[in-house]
Coordinates of C-alpha atoms in Angstrom, one line a residue:
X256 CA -0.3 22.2 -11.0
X257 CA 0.1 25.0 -8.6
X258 CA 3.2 25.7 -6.4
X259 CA 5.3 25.7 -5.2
X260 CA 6.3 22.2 -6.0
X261 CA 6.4 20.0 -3.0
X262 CA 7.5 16.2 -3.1
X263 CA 4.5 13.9 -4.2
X264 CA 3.9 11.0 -2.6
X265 CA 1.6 8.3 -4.4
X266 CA -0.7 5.8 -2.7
X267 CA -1.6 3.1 -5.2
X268 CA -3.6 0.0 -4.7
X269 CA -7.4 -1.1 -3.4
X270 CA -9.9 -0.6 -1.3
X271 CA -7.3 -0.3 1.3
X272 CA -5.9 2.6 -0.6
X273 CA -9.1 3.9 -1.9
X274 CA -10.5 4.2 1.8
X275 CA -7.7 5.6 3.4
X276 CA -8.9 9.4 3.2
X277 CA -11.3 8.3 5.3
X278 CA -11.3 9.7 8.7
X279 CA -8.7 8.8 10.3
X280 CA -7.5 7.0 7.9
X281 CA -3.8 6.0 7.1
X282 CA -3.8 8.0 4.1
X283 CA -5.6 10.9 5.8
X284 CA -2.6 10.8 8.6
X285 CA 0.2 11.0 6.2
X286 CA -1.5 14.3 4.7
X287 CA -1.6 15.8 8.1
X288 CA 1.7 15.0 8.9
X289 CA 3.3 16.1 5.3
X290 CA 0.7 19.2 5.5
X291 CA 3.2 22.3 3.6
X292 CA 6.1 19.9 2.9
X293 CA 4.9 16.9 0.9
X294 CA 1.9 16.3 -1.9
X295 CA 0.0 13.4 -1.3
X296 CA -1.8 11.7 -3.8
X297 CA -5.0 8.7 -4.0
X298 CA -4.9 6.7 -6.9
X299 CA -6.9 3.7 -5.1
X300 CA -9.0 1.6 -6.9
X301 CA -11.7 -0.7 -4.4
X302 CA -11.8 -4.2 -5.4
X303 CA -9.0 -4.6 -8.1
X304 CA -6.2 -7.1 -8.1
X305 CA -2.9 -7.1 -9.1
X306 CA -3.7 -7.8 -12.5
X307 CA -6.0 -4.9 -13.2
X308 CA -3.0 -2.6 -11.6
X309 CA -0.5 -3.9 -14.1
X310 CA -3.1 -2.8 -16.8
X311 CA -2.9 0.9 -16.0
X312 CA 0.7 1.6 -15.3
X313 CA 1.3 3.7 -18.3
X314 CA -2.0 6.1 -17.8
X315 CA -1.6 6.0 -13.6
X316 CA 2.5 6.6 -13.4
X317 CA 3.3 7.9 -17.6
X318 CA 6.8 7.8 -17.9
X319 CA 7.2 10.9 -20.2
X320 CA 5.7 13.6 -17.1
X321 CA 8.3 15.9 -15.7
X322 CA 8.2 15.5 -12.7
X323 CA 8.1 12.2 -11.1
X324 CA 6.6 10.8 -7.8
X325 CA 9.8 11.1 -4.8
X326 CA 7.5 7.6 -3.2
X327 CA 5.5 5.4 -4.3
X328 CA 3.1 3.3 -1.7
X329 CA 1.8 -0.1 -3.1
X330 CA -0.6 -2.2 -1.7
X331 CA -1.7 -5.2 -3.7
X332 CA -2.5 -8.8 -2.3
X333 CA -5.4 -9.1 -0.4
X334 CA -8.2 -9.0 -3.8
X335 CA -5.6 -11.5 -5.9
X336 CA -5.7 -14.2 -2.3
X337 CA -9.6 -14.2 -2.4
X338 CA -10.8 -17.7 -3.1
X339 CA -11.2 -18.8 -6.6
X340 CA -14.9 -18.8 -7.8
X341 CA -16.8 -21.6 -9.5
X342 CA -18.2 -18.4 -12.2
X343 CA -14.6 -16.7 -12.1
X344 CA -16.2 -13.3 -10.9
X345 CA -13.8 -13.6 -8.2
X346 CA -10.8 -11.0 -7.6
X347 CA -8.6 -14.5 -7.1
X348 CA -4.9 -13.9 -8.8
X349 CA -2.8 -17.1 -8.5
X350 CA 0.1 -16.9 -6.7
X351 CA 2.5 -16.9 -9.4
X352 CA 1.3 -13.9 -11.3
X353 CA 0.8 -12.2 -8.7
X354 CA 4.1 -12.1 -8.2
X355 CA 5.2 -11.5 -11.6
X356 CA 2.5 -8.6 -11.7
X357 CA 4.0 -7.0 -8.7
X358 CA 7.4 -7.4 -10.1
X359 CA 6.1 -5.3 -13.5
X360 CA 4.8 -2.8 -11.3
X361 CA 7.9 -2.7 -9.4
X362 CA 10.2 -2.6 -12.8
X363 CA 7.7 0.5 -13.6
X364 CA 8.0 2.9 -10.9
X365 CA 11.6 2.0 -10.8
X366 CA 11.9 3.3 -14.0
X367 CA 9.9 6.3 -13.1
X368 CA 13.4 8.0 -11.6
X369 CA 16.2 7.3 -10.2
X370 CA 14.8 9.3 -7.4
X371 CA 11.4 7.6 -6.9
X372 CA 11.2 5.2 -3.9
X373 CA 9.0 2.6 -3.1
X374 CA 7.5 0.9 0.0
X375 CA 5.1 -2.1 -0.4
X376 CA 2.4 -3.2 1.7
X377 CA 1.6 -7.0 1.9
X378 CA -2.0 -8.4 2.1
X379 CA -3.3 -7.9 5.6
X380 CA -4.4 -10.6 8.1
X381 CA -8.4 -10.6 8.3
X382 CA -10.9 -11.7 10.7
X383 CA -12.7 -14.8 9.3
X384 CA -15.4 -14.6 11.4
X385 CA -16.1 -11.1 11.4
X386 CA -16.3 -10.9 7.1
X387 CA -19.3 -14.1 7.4
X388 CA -21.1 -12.1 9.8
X389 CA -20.8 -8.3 8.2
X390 CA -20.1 -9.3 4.7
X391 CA -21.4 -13.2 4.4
X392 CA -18.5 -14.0 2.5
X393 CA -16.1 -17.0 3.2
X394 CA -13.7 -16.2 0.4
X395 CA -11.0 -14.5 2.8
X396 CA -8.5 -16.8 4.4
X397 CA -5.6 -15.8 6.7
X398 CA -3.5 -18.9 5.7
X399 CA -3.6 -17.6 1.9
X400 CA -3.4 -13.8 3.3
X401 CA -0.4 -15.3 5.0
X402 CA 1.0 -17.1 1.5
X403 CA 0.6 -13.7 -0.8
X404 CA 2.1 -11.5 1.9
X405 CA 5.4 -13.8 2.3
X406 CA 5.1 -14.0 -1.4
X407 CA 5.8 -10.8 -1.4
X408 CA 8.0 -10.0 1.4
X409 CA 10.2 -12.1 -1.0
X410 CA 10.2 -10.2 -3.9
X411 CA 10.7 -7.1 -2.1
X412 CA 13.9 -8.1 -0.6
X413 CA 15.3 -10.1 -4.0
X414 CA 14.1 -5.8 -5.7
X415 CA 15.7 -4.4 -2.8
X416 CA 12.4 -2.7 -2.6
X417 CA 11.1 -1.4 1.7
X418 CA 8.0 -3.7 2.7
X419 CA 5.7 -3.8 5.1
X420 CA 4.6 -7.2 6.0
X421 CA 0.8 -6.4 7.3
X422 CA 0.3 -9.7 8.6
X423 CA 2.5 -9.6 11.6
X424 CA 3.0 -5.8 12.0
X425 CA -0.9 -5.7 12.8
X426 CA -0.9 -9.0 14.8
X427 CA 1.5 -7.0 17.2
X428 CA -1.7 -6.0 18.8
X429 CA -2.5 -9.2 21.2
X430 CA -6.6 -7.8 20.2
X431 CA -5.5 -6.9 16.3
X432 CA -8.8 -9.5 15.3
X433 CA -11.6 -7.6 17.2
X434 CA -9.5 -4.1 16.8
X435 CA -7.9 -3.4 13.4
X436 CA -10.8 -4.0 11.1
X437 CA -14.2 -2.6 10.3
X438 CA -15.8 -5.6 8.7
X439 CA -13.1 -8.0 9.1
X440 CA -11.3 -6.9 5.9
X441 CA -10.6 -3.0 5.4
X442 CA -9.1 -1.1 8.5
X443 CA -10.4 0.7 11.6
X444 CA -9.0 3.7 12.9
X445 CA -7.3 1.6 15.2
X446 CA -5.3 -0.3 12.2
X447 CA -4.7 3.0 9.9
X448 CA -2.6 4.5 12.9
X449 CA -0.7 1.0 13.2
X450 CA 0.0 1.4 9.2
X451 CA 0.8 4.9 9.2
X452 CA 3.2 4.7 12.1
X453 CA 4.7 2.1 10.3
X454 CA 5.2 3.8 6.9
X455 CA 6.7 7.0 8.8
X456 CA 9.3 4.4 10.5
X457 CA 10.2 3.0 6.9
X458 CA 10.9 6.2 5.6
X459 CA 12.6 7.9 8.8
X460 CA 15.6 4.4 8.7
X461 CA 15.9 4.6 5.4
X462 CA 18.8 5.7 3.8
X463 CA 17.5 7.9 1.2
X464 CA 19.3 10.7 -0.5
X465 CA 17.7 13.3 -0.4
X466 CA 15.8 12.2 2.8
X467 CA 12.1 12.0 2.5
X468 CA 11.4 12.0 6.3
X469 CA 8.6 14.7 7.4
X470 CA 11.0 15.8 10.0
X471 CA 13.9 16.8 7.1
X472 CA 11.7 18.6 4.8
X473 CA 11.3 22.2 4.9
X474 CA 7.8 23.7 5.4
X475 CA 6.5 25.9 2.9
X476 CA 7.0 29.6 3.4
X477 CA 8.1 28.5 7.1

């Protein structure tokens, strides 16, 4: 570690996650923002479900550290509602563990502290046509997007847990299908800004004490 010791801020999830450094990415825009006042750290993992997250709670988030994560961002959803495959080398998580596997993970980082919050993103909307012609995949549905993401909307609210439901917060965009996406599936720069502003809206209305809005926290030797 080196210090001074800043909030950390955890992204956790897949490819979404993973790729968010990226330039211009969602990720990459939090760090600017939280540049001298907050720690942002990747822990994202390209094509993993739900089920492989629940796997590595204990070695990603340990319970016995110190100090503790003030936020925790997870995105899940859109791996587990890929299409079943006749082989089973598909990502597909049925519904109903995923939502028992983002309920563990949940239960987790609760536990963490009584000071770690958590914001969830739900499995984004995607362009059909788009994936067939970049990726040559038909696996990726928006009605099942659309299932997992209400799935979890749900749980969220019965955890009393902040969520960000990716299907219609990017369909605010009237052009979100030929805008938001690079290959249909992971987001442009276009759709990390949409996400980003997002996220900073969730944690600027929340009522969390101490406040974990950019604007409240001091800057570092300021």
């Amino acid at each position: 570690m080196v210090g001074p010791r800043r909030p950390q801020f955890v992204l956790f999830g897949s490819s979404i996650v993973q790729f968010s450094f990226g330039e211009e990415g969602w990720g990459a825009i939090l760090a600017d923002i939280y540049a001298r006042k907050a720690d942002i750290f990747l822990r994202g993992y390209a094509g993993w479900n739900s089920r492989q997250a629940v796997e590595v709670l204990d070695q990603v988030f340990p319970k016995d550290e110190a100090v503790q994560p003030s936020l925790v961002i997870v995105y899940f959803g859109g791996n587990d509602s890929v299409l079943p495959s006749p082989d089973g080398s598909s990502p597909h998580v049925p519904l109903p563990e995923y939502v028992e596997n983002m309920r563990k993970i949940a239960t987790h980082l609760k536990s963490l502290s009584e000071k770690t919050r958590l914001i969830f993103l739900t499995a984004p909307p995607v362009n059909e046509a788009q994936i067939l012609q970049v990726l040559g995949t038909k696996g990726r549905k928006n009605e099942l997007c659309k299932k997992y993401a209400d799935a979890c909307v749900k749980l969220c609210r019965e955890m009393n847990i902040k969520v960000i439901n990716l299907c219609t917060t990017l369909k605010q965009r009237d052009d979100w299908l030929t805008t938001c996406f690079t290959d249909g599936i992971h987001l442009s720069r276009i759709g990390s800004k949409i996400v980003a502003k997002e996220i900073l809206n969730v944690i600027m209305e929340a009522d969390w004490k101490p406040s974990l809005d950019w604007e409240s926290l001091p800057v570092e030797f300021g």
